[in-house]
Amino acid sequence: MLNFQKLHPNFVAEVSPVELRQLHDRETLDEIRDGMDQYAVLVFRDQPFTDPEQLDFARRLDGQLHSRTGAAAIGRSRLGDEALTDISNIDETGGVLAPGDRRRMYSLGNRLWHTDASFVDPPGRYSMLSARVIPSVPVDTEFADMRAAYDALPLEMKAHLEHLLAHHSIAYSRQTLGFEFSEDEKEQLRGAVHPLVRRIPRSGRSALYLASHASRIIDWPVPEGRLLLRDLMEHATQPQFVYRHRWCVRDFVIWDNRATMHRARPFDDAKHRRELRRVTTLDIAQLA
Ligand SMILES: [Fe+2]
C-alpha cells in the first residue's frame, strides 16, 4: 500500500514508499494511476533512474510515448531518443549552453505556462520528469490545477466555454518570445486543435485545457480569442491554484497534462548546471 501525502490544498501528493525502477506489480501501478486521477501531480523522492529505466517505467505506467516534440523539430537530441526530452542547459560536449545558443533560446519557452504536447494530436497525457543534476541554487517548477480553476468559474462562464475549440502551436508560443522558425520547422510544427474544456474520463472531472501554445479560438476573431485565453490563463494561475516544486536530485514527478499547467522558474543557467529528463505519454486508450 502506498502512502499519499498531500502537498497543496487542491492537488499534488508525495508518494512513498516505492522504488519505481523495480515496480512491475499491477496493483501498485493501479494505485499510482488512481493517485493521478485524484492529485494530478505526484512527487516521488530518491528515484535513481537511468534513461532506459525511465523510458521503460513510463511505458509500463501509461503506454505509448510522445516523440514528435518541438525540440526534435529544431535539432537532434544529444540523448539519441526523441521520446526522451533533454530538460537541461548542457550541450553535446557536456558544457553549459552559451546565453545566445539557439537551443537555450528555445528552451526558455518552458518558462511560459503550458501543458506538454498540446500542439500534437493525440496530445500528451502524463509527463514524468527525473532530476539528474540539480545545483545548490533553487530551480523550481510551478504547477497549476486546471480542474480547481475550472470548478471556480461562474456557471455562465462554464456555459460560455462549453464546446469551444482552441488551436495549439509551439511555434506560436515560441514566437511570442521572439524565437524564429525556418519554413521547414514551421511545417513540422503546424499544431493541433483541442477542446478548451476537457473531461477526464477516469476521474469524471472537467479541466480548462490551456497553454501558452493556445494561439486562437476556432471560428472566433483572433484578437477576441486571444483575449479570452489570456483572461483564463490569468484566472487559472492565481496563487490558490498553484504549487511550487523545489527540485532535489533524484526527484521524480509525474503530472497529468490534461489537468494541470506548469512553468519553469528562472535561475542563473549560464553558471549552474541542471539536468532533467522528461518522458511524456500520449493521450490514447489508457492501460488498466
Ligand atoms: Fe513542459
Short mmCIF file of C-alpha atoms and ligand atoms in Angstrom, two decimals:
data_model
loop_
_atom_site.label_atom_id
_atom_site.label_comp_id
_atom_site.label_asym_id
_atom_site.label_seq_id
_atom_site.Cartn_x
_atom_site.Cartn_y
_atom_site.Cartn_z
CA MET A 1 0.00 0.00 0.00
CA LEU A 2 1.28 3.43 -0.96
CA ASN A 3 1.05 6.48 1.23
CA PHE A 4 -0.11 9.74 -0.44
CA GLN A 5 0.77 12.86 1.49
CA LYS A 6 -0.96 15.96 0.15
CA LEU A 7 1.32 18.94 -0.58
CA HIS A 8 -1.33 21.53 -1.57
CA PRO A 9 -5.00 22.01 -0.51
CA ASN A 10 -6.27 21.16 -4.03
CA PHE A 11 -3.80 18.75 -5.63
CA VAL A 12 -0.23 17.27 -5.56
CA ALA A 13 0.82 14.42 -3.27
CA GLU A 14 4.15 12.95 -2.26
CA VAL A 15 4.12 9.17 -2.61
CA SER A 16 6.05 6.64 -0.55
CA PRO A 17 7.46 4.09 -0.07
CA VAL A 18 8.21 2.83 -3.57
CA GLU A 19 11.15 2.13 -5.86
CA LEU A 20 9.71 2.87 -9.31
CA ARG A 21 12.57 1.24 -11.27
CA GLN A 22 11.63 -2.13 -9.72
CA LEU A 23 7.88 -1.61 -9.84
CA HIS A 24 6.09 -4.13 -12.03
CA ASP A 25 3.11 -5.31 -10.00
CA ARG A 26 -0.24 -4.36 -11.37
CA GLU A 27 -1.91 -3.35 -8.08
CA THR A 28 0.74 -0.76 -7.26
CA LEU A 29 0.74 0.64 -10.82
CA ASP A 30 -3.04 0.95 -10.45
CA GLU A 31 -2.64 2.76 -7.15
CA ILE A 32 -0.42 5.29 -8.91
CA ARG A 33 -2.99 5.74 -11.72
CA ASP A 34 -5.71 6.26 -9.09
CA GLY A 35 -3.43 8.76 -7.35
CA MET A 36 -3.02 10.61 -10.65
CA ASP A 37 -6.81 10.82 -11.01
CA GLN A 38 -7.09 12.34 -7.58
CA TYR A 39 -4.00 14.54 -7.20
CA ALA A 40 -2.92 15.25 -10.85
CA VAL A 41 0.72 15.70 -9.72
CA LEU A 42 2.67 13.02 -7.82
CA VAL A 43 6.11 13.56 -6.29
CA PHE A 44 8.45 10.60 -5.67
CA ARG A 45 11.74 11.15 -3.84
CA ASP A 46 15.01 9.32 -4.32
CA GLN A 47 14.35 7.59 -7.65
CA PRO A 48 17.76 6.99 -9.30
CA PHE A 49 16.55 6.40 -12.87
CA THR A 50 18.80 5.81 -15.86
CA ASP A 51 17.44 6.85 -19.27
CA PRO A 52 16.34 3.31 -20.36
CA GLU A 53 14.75 2.68 -16.94
CA GLN A 54 12.79 5.91 -17.18
CA LEU A 55 11.53 5.05 -20.68
CA ASP A 56 10.54 1.54 -19.53
CA PHE A 57 8.71 2.81 -16.46
CA ALA A 58 6.76 5.40 -18.50
CA ARG A 59 5.60 2.65 -20.90
CA ARG A 60 4.63 0.34 -18.01
CA LEU A 61 2.60 3.03 -16.30
CA ASP A 62 0.88 4.62 -19.27
CA GLY A 63 1.67 3.10 -22.67
CA GLN A 64 2.75 4.88 -25.83
CA LEU A 65 5.30 7.70 -25.72
CA HIS A 66 5.20 11.13 -27.37
CA SER A 67 8.19 11.69 -29.68
CA ARG A 68 7.08 14.49 -32.05
CA THR A 69 8.45 17.11 -29.66
CA GLY A 70 9.14 20.73 -30.54
CA ALA A 71 12.80 20.20 -29.67
CA ALA A 72 13.01 17.33 -32.21
CA ALA A 73 11.90 19.75 -34.95
CA ILE A 74 14.76 22.15 -34.26
CA GLY A 75 17.60 19.66 -33.86
CA ARG A 76 18.56 16.13 -32.88
CA SER A 77 18.66 15.23 -29.22
CA ARG A 78 22.08 14.59 -27.68
CA LEU A 79 20.38 11.66 -25.87
CA GLY A 80 19.64 9.79 -29.11
CA ASP A 81 15.94 9.08 -28.44
CA GLU A 82 13.30 11.69 -29.28
CA ALA A 83 10.92 10.23 -26.67
CA LEU A 84 13.42 11.33 -24.01
CA THR A 85 13.36 15.12 -23.78
CA ASP A 86 16.52 16.76 -22.53
CA ILE A 87 15.49 19.41 -19.99
CA SER A 88 18.97 20.68 -19.37
CA ASN A 89 21.33 23.53 -20.15
CA ILE A 90 24.07 21.22 -21.42
CA ASP A 91 25.48 20.87 -24.95
CA GLU A 92 26.81 17.67 -26.58
CA THR A 93 30.32 18.26 -25.19
CA GLY A 94 28.96 18.45 -21.62
CA GLY A 95 29.43 22.22 -21.29
CA VAL A 96 26.79 24.75 -20.21
CA LEU A 97 24.94 26.28 -23.21
CA ALA A 98 26.07 29.79 -24.14
CA PRO A 99 23.48 32.52 -23.44
CA GLY A 100 22.87 33.08 -27.18
CA ASP A 101 22.69 29.38 -28.14
CA ARG A 102 19.56 28.70 -30.19
CA ARG A 103 18.70 25.62 -28.08
CA ARG A 104 18.82 27.75 -24.93
CA MET A 105 16.58 30.41 -26.54
CA TYR A 106 14.15 27.66 -27.48
CA SER A 107 14.10 26.11 -24.01
CA LEU A 108 13.40 29.50 -22.39
CA GLY A 109 9.86 28.93 -23.66
CA ASN A 110 9.44 26.42 -20.80
CA ARG A 111 9.12 29.42 -18.51
CA LEU A 112 5.75 30.22 -20.08
CA TRP A 113 2.73 28.49 -18.52
CA HIS A 114 1.98 25.47 -20.67
CA THR A 115 0.88 21.87 -20.81
CA ASP A 116 3.17 19.41 -22.61
CA ALA A 117 2.40 18.27 -26.14
CA SER A 118 -0.91 20.12 -26.54
CA PHE A 119 0.32 21.04 -30.05
CA VAL A 120 0.02 17.48 -31.38
CA ASP A 121 -2.90 15.10 -31.78
CA PRO A 122 -3.20 12.87 -29.82
CA PRO A 123 -1.83 15.26 -27.19
CA GLY A 124 0.29 14.44 -24.13
CA ARG A 125 -1.20 12.74 -21.08
CA TYR A 126 1.34 12.10 -18.31
CA SER A 127 4.73 13.77 -18.19
CA MET A 128 7.44 12.24 -16.00
CA LEU A 129 10.43 14.33 -15.08
CA SER A 130 13.53 12.86 -13.49
CA ALA A 131 16.03 15.19 -11.75
CA ARG A 132 19.61 14.04 -12.51
CA VAL A 133 21.80 17.07 -11.71
CA ILE A 134 20.44 19.87 -9.50
CA PRO A 135 22.52 22.89 -8.44
CA SER A 136 22.62 24.33 -4.93
CA VAL A 137 20.50 27.33 -6.00
CA PRO A 138 16.71 26.84 -6.26
CA VAL A 139 15.48 25.50 -9.60
CA ASP A 140 11.72 25.36 -9.27
CA THR A 141 8.74 24.33 -11.38
CA GLU A 142 5.25 25.67 -10.72
CA PHE A 143 2.11 23.66 -11.37
CA ALA A 144 -1.46 24.99 -11.65
CA ASP A 145 -4.56 22.86 -11.02
CA MET A 146 -6.79 23.37 -14.05
CA ARG A 147 -9.63 21.34 -12.53
CA ALA A 148 -9.88 23.59 -9.47
CA ALA A 149 -9.57 26.61 -11.78
CA TYR A 150 -12.47 25.29 -13.88
CA ASP A 151 -14.60 24.49 -10.82
CA ALA A 152 -14.12 28.06 -9.54
CA LEU A 153 -15.53 29.68 -12.73
CA PRO A 154 -19.04 31.16 -12.59
CA LEU A 155 -21.73 28.98 -14.14
CA GLU A 156 -22.32 31.44 -17.02
CA MET A 157 -18.63 31.31 -17.92
CA LYS A 158 -18.66 27.49 -17.87
CA ALA A 159 -21.63 27.53 -20.26
CA HIS A 160 -19.86 30.08 -22.48
CA LEU A 161 -16.75 27.87 -22.76
CA GLU A 162 -18.62 24.65 -23.48
CA HIS A 163 -17.86 23.34 -27.00
CA LEU A 164 -15.16 25.94 -27.75
CA LEU A 165 -12.06 24.68 -29.52
CA ALA A 166 -8.55 26.15 -29.37
CA HIS A 167 -5.64 25.82 -31.77
CA HIS A 168 -2.31 24.99 -30.05
CA SER A 169 1.05 25.57 -31.69
CA ILE A 170 4.50 25.51 -30.12
CA ALA A 171 5.72 27.74 -32.97
CA TYR A 172 3.16 30.31 -31.77
CA SER A 173 4.23 30.22 -28.10
CA ARG A 174 7.95 30.47 -29.01
CA GLN A 175 7.24 33.32 -31.44
CA THR A 176 5.60 35.31 -28.62
CA LEU A 177 9.10 35.38 -27.04
CA GLY A 178 10.72 36.44 -30.32
CA PHE A 179 12.05 32.99 -31.32
CA GLU A 180 12.02 32.49 -35.09
CA PHE A 181 11.50 29.27 -37.03
CA SER A 182 12.52 28.28 -40.55
CA GLU A 183 9.78 27.36 -43.04
CA ASP A 184 10.68 23.69 -42.69
CA GLU A 185 10.40 23.83 -38.88
CA LYS A 186 7.05 25.62 -39.13
CA GLU A 187 5.85 22.89 -41.48
CA GLN A 188 6.69 20.26 -38.83
CA LEU A 189 5.01 22.29 -36.07
CA ARG A 190 1.65 23.17 -37.56
CA GLY A 191 -0.17 22.48 -34.33
CA ALA A 192 -3.45 20.82 -33.33
CA VAL A 193 -6.98 21.69 -32.26
CA HIS A 194 -8.40 20.61 -28.88
CA PRO A 195 -11.44 21.40 -26.72
CA LEU A 196 -10.98 24.31 -24.31
CA VAL A 197 -12.64 22.31 -21.56
CA ARG A 198 -11.63 18.67 -21.24
CA ARG A 199 -13.45 15.95 -19.36
CA ILE A 200 -11.03 13.48 -17.84
CA PRO A 201 -12.61 10.04 -18.30
CA ARG A 202 -11.33 8.18 -15.21
CA SER A 203 -11.98 10.93 -12.66
CA GLY A 204 -15.03 12.45 -14.39
CA ARG A 205 -13.64 15.92 -13.64
CA SER A 206 -13.53 18.85 -16.07
CA ALA A 207 -10.44 20.97 -16.59
CA LEU A 208 -9.50 24.08 -18.53
CA TYR A 209 -7.16 22.94 -21.28
CA LEU A 210 -4.93 25.97 -21.69
CA ALA A 211 -1.32 26.66 -22.55
CA SER A 212 0.81 29.45 -23.95
CA HIS A 213 0.70 27.27 -27.08
CA ALA A 214 -3.01 28.16 -27.48
CA SER A 215 -2.98 30.65 -30.35
CA ARG A 216 -6.67 31.25 -31.04
CA ILE A 217 -10.22 30.06 -30.54
CA ILE A 218 -11.58 28.30 -33.61
CA ASP A 219 -14.25 30.34 -35.50
CA TRP A 220 -13.64 33.44 -33.38
CA PRO A 221 -11.88 36.65 -34.44
CA VAL A 222 -8.23 36.14 -33.45
CA PRO A 223 -7.93 39.11 -31.02
CA GLU A 224 -11.13 38.16 -29.22
CA GLY A 225 -9.96 34.56 -28.82
CA ARG A 226 -6.53 35.59 -27.57
CA LEU A 227 -8.10 37.92 -25.01
CA LEU A 228 -10.32 35.13 -23.71
CA LEU A 229 -7.29 32.82 -23.49
CA ARG A 230 -5.32 35.47 -21.59
CA ASP A 231 -8.16 36.05 -19.13
CA LEU A 232 -8.46 32.31 -18.49
CA MET A 233 -4.69 31.90 -18.05
CA GLU A 234 -4.74 34.76 -15.55
CA HIS A 235 -7.62 33.17 -13.67
CA ALA A 236 -6.08 29.69 -13.62
CA THR A 237 -2.67 30.78 -12.33
CA GLN A 238 -3.84 32.66 -9.25
CA PRO A 239 -1.84 31.66 -6.15
CA GLN A 240 -4.59 29.46 -4.70
CA PHE A 241 -4.32 27.13 -7.73
CA VAL A 242 -0.51 26.95 -7.82
CA TYR A 243 2.03 24.58 -6.22
CA ARG A 244 5.75 25.31 -6.46
CA HIS A 245 8.10 22.35 -6.57
CA ARG A 246 11.68 22.80 -5.41
CA TRP A 247 13.75 20.12 -7.14
CA CYS A 248 16.17 17.82 -5.32
CA VAL A 249 18.43 15.39 -7.13
CA ARG A 250 16.66 12.04 -7.88
CA ASP A 251 13.18 13.57 -7.56
CA PHE A 252 10.71 12.06 -9.99
CA VAL A 253 7.49 13.99 -10.66
CA ILE A 254 4.54 12.78 -12.73
CA TRP A 255 1.83 15.22 -13.81
CA ASP A 256 -1.35 14.94 -15.83
CA ASN A 257 -1.17 17.38 -18.75
CA ARG A 258 -4.95 17.24 -19.15
CA ALA A 259 -5.46 18.57 -15.63
CA THR A 260 -2.55 20.95 -15.00
CA MET A 261 -0.30 23.62 -16.49
CA HIS A 262 3.30 24.17 -15.42
CA ARG A 263 6.21 26.53 -15.96
CA ALA A 264 9.91 26.53 -15.10
CA ARG A 265 11.16 29.36 -12.91
CA PRO A 266 14.37 31.23 -13.74
CA PHE A 267 17.80 30.53 -12.27
CA ASP A 268 21.31 31.56 -13.32
CA ASP A 269 21.63 28.94 -16.05
CA ALA A 270 24.83 30.42 -17.52
CA LYS A 271 26.53 29.49 -14.25
CA HIS A 272 24.75 26.45 -12.80
CA ARG A 273 24.40 23.08 -14.44
CA ARG A 274 20.95 21.50 -14.31
CA GLU A 275 19.90 18.24 -15.96
CA LEU A 276 16.48 16.67 -16.03
CA ARG A 277 14.92 14.12 -18.39
CA ARG A 278 11.29 14.13 -19.42
CA VAL A 279 9.14 11.43 -20.94
CA THR A 280 5.53 12.14 -21.95
CA THR A 281 2.87 9.60 -22.83
CA LEU A 282 0.14 10.08 -25.43
CA ASP A 283 -3.50 10.59 -24.53
CA ILE A 284 -4.84 7.42 -26.13
CA ALA A 285 -6.70 4.46 -24.56
CA GLN A 286 -5.38 4.08 -21.03
CA LEU A 287 -3.76 0.94 -19.62
CA ALA A 288 -5.62 -0.83 -16.86
FE FE B 1 6.77 21.36 -20.02
#
